[in-house]
Coordinates of C-alpha atoms in Angstrom, one line a residue:
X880 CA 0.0 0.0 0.0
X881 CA 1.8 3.5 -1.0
X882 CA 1.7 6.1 1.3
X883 CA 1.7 8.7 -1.1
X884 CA 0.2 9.1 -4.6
X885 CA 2.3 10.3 -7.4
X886 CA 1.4 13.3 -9.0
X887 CA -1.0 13.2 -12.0
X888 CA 1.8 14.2 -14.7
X889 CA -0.7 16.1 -16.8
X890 CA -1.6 18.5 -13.3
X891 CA 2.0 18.5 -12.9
X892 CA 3.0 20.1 -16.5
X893 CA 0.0 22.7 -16.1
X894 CA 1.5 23.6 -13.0
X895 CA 4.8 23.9 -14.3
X896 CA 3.0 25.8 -16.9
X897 CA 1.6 28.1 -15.1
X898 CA 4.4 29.2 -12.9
X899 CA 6.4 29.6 -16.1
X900 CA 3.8 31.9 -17.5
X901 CA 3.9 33.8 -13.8
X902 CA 7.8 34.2 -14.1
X903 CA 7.9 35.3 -17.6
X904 CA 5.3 38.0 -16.8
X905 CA 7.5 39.0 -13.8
X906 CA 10.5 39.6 -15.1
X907 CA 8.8 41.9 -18.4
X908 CA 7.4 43.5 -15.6
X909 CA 10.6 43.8 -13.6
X910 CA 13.0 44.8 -16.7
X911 CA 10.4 47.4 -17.8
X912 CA 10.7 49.2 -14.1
X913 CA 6.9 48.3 -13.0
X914 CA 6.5 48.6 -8.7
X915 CA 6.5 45.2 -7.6
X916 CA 7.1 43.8 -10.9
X917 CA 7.8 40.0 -10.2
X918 CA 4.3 40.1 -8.1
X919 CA 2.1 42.5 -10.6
X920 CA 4.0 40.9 -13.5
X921 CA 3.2 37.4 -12.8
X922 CA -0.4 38.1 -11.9
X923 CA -1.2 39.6 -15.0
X924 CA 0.6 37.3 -16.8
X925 CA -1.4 34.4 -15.6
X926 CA -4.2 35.9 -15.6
X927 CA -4.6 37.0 -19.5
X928 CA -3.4 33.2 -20.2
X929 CA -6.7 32.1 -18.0
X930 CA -9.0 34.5 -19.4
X931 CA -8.0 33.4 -23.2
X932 CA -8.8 29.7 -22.0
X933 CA -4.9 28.0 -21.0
X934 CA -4.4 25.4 -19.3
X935 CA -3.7 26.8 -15.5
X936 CA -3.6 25.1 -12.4
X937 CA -2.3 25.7 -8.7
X938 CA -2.7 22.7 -6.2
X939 CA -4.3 23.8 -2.5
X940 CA -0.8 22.2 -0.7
X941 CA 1.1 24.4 -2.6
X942 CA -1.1 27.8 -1.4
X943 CA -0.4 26.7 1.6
X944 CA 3.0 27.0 1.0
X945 CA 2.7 29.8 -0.6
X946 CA 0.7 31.4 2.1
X947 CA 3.8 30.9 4.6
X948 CA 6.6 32.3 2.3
X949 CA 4.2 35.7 1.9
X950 CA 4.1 36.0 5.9
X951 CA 7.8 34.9 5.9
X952 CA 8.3 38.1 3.2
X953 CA 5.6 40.4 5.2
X954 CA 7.4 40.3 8.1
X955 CA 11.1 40.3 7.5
X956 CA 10.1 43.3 5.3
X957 CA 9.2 45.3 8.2
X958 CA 12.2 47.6 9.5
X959 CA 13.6 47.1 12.5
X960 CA 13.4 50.8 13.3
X961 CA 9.8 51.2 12.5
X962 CA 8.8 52.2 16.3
X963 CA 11.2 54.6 16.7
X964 CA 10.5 56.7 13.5
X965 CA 6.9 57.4 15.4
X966 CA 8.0 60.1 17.4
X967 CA 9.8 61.1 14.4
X968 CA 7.0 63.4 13.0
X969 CA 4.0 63.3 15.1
X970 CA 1.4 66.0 13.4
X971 CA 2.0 64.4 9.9
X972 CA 1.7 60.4 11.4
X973 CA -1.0 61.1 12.9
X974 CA -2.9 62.4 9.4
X975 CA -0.9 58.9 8.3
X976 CA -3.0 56.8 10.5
X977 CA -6.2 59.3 9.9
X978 CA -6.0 58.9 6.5
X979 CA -5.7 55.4 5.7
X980 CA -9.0 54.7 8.0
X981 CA -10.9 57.2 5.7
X982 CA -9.5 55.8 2.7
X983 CA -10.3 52.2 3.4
X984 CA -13.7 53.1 4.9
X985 CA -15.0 55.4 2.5
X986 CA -13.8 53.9 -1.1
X987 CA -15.0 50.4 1.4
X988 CA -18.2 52.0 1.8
X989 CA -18.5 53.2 -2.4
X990 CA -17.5 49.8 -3.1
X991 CA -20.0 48.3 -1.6
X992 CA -22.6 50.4 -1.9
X993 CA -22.2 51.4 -5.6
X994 CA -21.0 48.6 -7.0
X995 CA -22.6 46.1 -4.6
X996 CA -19.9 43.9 -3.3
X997 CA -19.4 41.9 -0.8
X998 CA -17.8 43.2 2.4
X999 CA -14.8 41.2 2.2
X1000 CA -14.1 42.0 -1.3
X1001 CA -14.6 46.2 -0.9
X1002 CA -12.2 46.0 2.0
X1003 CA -9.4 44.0 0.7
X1004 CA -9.7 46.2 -2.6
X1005 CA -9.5 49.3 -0.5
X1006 CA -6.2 49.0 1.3
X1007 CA -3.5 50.9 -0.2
X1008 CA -0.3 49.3 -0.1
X1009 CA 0.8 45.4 1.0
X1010 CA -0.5 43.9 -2.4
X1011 CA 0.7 40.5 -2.0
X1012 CA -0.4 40.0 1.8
X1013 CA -3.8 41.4 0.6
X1014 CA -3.5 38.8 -2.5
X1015 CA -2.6 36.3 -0.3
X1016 CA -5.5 36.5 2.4
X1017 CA -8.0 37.2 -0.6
X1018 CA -6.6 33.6 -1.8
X1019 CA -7.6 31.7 1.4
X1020 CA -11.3 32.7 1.0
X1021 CA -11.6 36.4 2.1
X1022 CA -13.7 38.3 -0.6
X1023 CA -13.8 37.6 -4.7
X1024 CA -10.0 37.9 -5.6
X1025 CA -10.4 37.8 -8.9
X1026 CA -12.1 41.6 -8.5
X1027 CA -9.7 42.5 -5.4
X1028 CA -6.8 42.3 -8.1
X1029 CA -8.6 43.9 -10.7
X1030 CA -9.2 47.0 -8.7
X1031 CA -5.9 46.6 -6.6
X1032 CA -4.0 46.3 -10.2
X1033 CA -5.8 49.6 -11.8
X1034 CA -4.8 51.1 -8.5
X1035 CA -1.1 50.6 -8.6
X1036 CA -0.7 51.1 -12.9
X1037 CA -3.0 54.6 -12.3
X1038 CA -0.2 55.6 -9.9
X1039 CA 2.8 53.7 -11.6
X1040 CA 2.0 55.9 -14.8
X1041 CA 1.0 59.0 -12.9
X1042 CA 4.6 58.8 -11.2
X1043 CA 6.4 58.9 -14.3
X1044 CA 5.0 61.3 -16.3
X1045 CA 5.9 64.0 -13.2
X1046 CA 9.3 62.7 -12.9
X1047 CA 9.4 63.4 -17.0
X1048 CA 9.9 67.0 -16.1
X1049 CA 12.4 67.0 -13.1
X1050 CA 16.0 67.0 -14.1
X1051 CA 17.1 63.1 -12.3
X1052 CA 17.4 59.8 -13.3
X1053 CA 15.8 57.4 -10.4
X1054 CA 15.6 57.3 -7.0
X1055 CA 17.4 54.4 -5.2
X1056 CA 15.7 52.5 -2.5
X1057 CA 18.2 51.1 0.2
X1058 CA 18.9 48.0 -0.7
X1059 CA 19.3 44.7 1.7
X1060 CA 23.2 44.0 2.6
X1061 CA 22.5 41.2 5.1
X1062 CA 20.4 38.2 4.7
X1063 CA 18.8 35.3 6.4
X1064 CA 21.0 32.1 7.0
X1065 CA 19.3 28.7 5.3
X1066 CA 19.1 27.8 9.6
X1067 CA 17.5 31.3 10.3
X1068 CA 15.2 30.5 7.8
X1069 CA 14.3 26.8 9.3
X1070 CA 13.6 28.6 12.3
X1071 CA 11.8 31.3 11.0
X1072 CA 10.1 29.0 9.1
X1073 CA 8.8 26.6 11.5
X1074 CA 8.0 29.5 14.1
X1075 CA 5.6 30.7 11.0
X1076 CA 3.8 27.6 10.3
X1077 CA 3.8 27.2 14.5
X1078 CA 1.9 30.3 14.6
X1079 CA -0.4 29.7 11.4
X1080 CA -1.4 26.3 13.0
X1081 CA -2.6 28.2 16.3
X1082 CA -4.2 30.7 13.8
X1083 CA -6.5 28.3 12.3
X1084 CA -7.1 26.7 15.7
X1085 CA -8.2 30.3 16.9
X1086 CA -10.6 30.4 14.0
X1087 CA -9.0 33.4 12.8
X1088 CA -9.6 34.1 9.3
X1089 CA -6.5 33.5 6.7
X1090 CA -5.0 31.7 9.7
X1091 CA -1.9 30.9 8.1
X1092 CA -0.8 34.1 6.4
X1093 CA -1.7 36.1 9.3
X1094 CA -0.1 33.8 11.6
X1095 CA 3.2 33.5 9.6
X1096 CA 3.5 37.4 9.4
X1097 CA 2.5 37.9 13.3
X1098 CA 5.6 35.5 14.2
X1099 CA 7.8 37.4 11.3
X1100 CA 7.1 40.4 12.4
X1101 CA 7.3 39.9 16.2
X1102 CA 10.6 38.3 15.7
X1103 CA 11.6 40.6 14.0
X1104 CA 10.3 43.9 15.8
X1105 CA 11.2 42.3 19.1
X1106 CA 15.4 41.5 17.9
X1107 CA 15.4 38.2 17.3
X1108 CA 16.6 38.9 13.9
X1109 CA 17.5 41.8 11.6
X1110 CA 18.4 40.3 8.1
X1111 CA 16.1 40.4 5.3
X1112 CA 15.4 37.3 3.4
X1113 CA 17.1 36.2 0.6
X1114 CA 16.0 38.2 -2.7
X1115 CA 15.7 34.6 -4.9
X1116 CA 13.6 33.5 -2.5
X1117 CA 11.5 36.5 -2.3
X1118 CA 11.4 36.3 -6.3
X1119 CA 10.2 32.7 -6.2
X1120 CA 7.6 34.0 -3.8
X1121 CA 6.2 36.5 -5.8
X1122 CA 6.4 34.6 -8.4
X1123 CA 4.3 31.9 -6.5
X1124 CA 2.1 34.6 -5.6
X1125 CA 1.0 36.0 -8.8
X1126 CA 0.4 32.3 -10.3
X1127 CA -1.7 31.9 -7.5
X1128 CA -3.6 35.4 -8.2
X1129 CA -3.9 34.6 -11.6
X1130 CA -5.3 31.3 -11.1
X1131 CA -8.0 32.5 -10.0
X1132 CA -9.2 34.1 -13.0
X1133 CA -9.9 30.9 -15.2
X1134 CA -14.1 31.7 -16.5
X1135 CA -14.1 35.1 -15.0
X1136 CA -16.8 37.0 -17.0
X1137 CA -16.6 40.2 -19.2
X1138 CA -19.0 41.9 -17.1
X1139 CA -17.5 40.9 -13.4
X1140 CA -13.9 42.1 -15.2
X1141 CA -15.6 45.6 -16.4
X1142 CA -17.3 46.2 -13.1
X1143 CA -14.0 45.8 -10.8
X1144 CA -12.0 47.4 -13.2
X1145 CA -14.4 50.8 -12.5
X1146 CA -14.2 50.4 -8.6
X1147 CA -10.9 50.7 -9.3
X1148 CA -10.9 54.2 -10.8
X1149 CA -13.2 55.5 -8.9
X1150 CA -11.4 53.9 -5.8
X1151 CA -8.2 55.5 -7.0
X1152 CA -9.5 58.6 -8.0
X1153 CA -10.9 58.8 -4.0
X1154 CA -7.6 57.5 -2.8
X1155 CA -5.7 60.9 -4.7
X1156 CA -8.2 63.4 -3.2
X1157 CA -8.3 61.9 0.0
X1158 CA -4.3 62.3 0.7
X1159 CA -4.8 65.7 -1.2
X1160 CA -6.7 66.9 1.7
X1161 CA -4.8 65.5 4.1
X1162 CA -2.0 67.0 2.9
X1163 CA -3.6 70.4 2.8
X1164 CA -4.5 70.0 6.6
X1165 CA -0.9 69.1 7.7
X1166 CA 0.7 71.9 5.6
X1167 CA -1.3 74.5 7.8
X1168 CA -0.1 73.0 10.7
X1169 CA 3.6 72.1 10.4
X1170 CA 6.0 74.3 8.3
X1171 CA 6.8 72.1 5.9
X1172 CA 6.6 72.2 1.4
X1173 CA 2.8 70.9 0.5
X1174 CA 4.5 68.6 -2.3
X1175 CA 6.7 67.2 0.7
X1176 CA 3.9 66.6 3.0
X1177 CA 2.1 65.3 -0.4
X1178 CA 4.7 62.9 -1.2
X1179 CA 4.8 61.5 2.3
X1180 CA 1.3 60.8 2.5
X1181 CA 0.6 59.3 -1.1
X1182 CA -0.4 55.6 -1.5
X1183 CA 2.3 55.4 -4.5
X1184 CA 5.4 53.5 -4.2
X1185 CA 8.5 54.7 -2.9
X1186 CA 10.7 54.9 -5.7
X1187 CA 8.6 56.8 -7.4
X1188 CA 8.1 59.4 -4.4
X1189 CA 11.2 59.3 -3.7
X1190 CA 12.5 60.5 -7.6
X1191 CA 9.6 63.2 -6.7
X1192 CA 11.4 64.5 -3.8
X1193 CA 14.9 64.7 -4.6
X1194 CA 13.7 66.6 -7.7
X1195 CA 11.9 68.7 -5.7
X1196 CA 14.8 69.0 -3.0
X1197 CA 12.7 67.5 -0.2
X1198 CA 13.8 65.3 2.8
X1199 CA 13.8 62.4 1.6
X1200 CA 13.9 61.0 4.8
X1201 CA 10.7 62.2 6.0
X1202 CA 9.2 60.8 3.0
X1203 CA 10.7 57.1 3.0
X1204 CA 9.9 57.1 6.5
X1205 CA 6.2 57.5 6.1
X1206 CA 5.8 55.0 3.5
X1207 CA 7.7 52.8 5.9
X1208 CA 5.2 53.4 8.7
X1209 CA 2.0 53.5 6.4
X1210 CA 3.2 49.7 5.6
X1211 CA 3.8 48.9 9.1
X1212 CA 0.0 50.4 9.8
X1213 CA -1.2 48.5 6.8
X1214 CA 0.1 45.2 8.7
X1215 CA -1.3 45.5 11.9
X1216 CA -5.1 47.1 9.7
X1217 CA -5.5 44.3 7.5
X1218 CA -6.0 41.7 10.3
X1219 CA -8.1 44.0 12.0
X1220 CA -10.2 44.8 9.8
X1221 CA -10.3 41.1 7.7
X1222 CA -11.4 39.6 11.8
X1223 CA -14.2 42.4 11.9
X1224 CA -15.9 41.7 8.3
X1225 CA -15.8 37.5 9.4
X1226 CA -17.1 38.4 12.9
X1227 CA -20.1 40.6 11.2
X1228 CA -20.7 38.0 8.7
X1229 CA -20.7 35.6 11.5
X1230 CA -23.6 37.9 13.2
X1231 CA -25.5 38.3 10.1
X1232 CA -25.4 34.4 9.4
X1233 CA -26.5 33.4 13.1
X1234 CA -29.3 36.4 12.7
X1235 CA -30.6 34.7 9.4
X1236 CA -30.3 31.1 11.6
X1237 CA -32.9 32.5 13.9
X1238 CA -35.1 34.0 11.8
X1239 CA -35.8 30.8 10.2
X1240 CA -36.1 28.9 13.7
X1241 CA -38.6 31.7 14.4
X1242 CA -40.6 31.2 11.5
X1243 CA -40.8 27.1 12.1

């Protein structure tokens, strides 16, 4: 009697296919310059191949997988100093934190409202920032993510060509973000490792909603906030993971419809579209406060990513430290927001289900 069953070689070469198509798209996306390009690039990759009918696949152990590596990556991306640069700039963090609640509850709100979705789905679509930890809980059930990408992918190329065509008038050539020197041992990562899955296991035992991504990033993060380690992880193995990550997106995509594609696709502009005014007057508010350029204040406060800021400011001849610093901290908000907020949609859906339950008790 085998233990295990071989895999079925025809599931095998579609998977293989499909992560091919995934890492072509990435590294197009990466060589043309694109934010996040092995994770955008791969999902969209994947995606047109399973809306024109190929043959893609992604097995549920591998998400699993998959779902530890993004927690792994969520975490150890979080900088060490991130606590410390609070007290930094208190007036404009503190529009940081206001803003990202009224830009996740009110293009939430339109989203739902307008364009009648699902709680889940209007949520997930409405953070700005942490795509593939948004992907990846939308992946284990939370919301439609075929329209969370969708709207989160017009999002990010709205900005990514906004960006550019300001930087097309400044006299530079890129801004350079800092890269990694110092990376995780194979034995750091064992460890980390089996702390994440640890964590995701107790995660799922709690009930709590994308268990294992959210428990693999709380132990990432904790470890790494707290000084247990410092070094980033290895930058193949966060290629292979967002390379993983946008198969996986794009997977999800085989017999989407015309019409569910056009709908997201104008909750996303009109979610961006809020997202830019929002931060506008934000920005407008702070600049009365603290003596400090609007387009600096501007840039620190924008959803966009930070090379592209960055470019902006030293341009402009802004601190650039104020402004990576921000986006550092809106991501470290962003971490500790989506879990929030993902626990409070299941807990009301939980309510409305167990309201329904009795209703029809009542009736009998």
């Amino acid at each position: 009697m085998a233990f295990m069953s071989l895999p079925d070689p025809k599931m095998l070469l579609r998977l293989v296919f499909t992560i091919a198509i995934s890492a072509f798209g990435g590294g197009v996306a990466t060589v043309l310059g694109l934010p996040a390009g092995w994770l955008m690039g791969g999902a969209l990759g994947v995606t047109i191949a399973a809306m024109a009918g190929a043959p893609i696949v992604l097995p549920d152990g591998l998400r699993n997988v998959i779902f530890v590596l993004i927690g792994m990556s969520m975490g150890a991306s979080v900088a060490p100093d991130s606590l410390s640069l609070l007290a930094s700039w208190p007036v404009s963090l503190a529009a940081l934190a206001i803003e990202l609640v009224v830009i996740i509850a009110s293009t939430g709100w339109m989203l739902t409202r307008l364009f009648r979705l699902d709680a889940g789905t209007a949520y997930l679509s409405s953070f700005p920032g942490h795509l593939s930890f948004v992907m990846g809980i939308a992946a284990t059930g939370v919301g439609n993510a075929r329209q969370i990408v969708i709207i989160q992918v017009i999002r990010i190329l709205m900005l990514t060509i906004a960006v550019p065509i300001g930087a097309t008038f400044l006299p530079i050539d890129h801004f350079e973000v800092a890269q990694a020197t110092d990376f995780l041992d194979p034995l750091q990562l064992l460890a980390l490792a089996l702390g994440c899955v640890a964590m995701g296991i107790v995660f799922i035992r709690l009930k709590i909603p994308a268990g294992m991504v959210l428990g693999a990033m709380a132990a990432a993060t904790a470890a790494k906030l707290g000084g247990l380690y410092s070094e980033a992880m290895p930058t193949p193995l966060v290629i292979i993971t967002f390379v993983l990550t946008g198969a996986m997106i794009g997977s999800r995509f085989v017999g989407i419809t015309r019409s569910e594609f056009m709908a997201a696709a104008k909750g996303g502009l009109i979610a961006t579209a809020m997202t830019i005014g929002i931060v506008t007057i934000m920005a407008l508010a702070v600049a009365q406060v603290v003596d400090m350029p609007f387009g600096q204040i501007w840039l620190g406060l924008s959803p966009g990513a930070l090379e592209g800021m960055g470019a902006l400011g030293i341009a402009l001849g802004y601190d650039t430290a104020f402004i990576a610093a921000h986006h550092v901290i809106r991501l470290l908000m962003l971490s500790f927001a989506i879990p929030a907020v993902v626990m409070i949609i299941r807990w009301q859906e939980q309510q409305a289900t167990q309201l329904r339950h009795n209703s029809g008790q009542d009736k009998h």
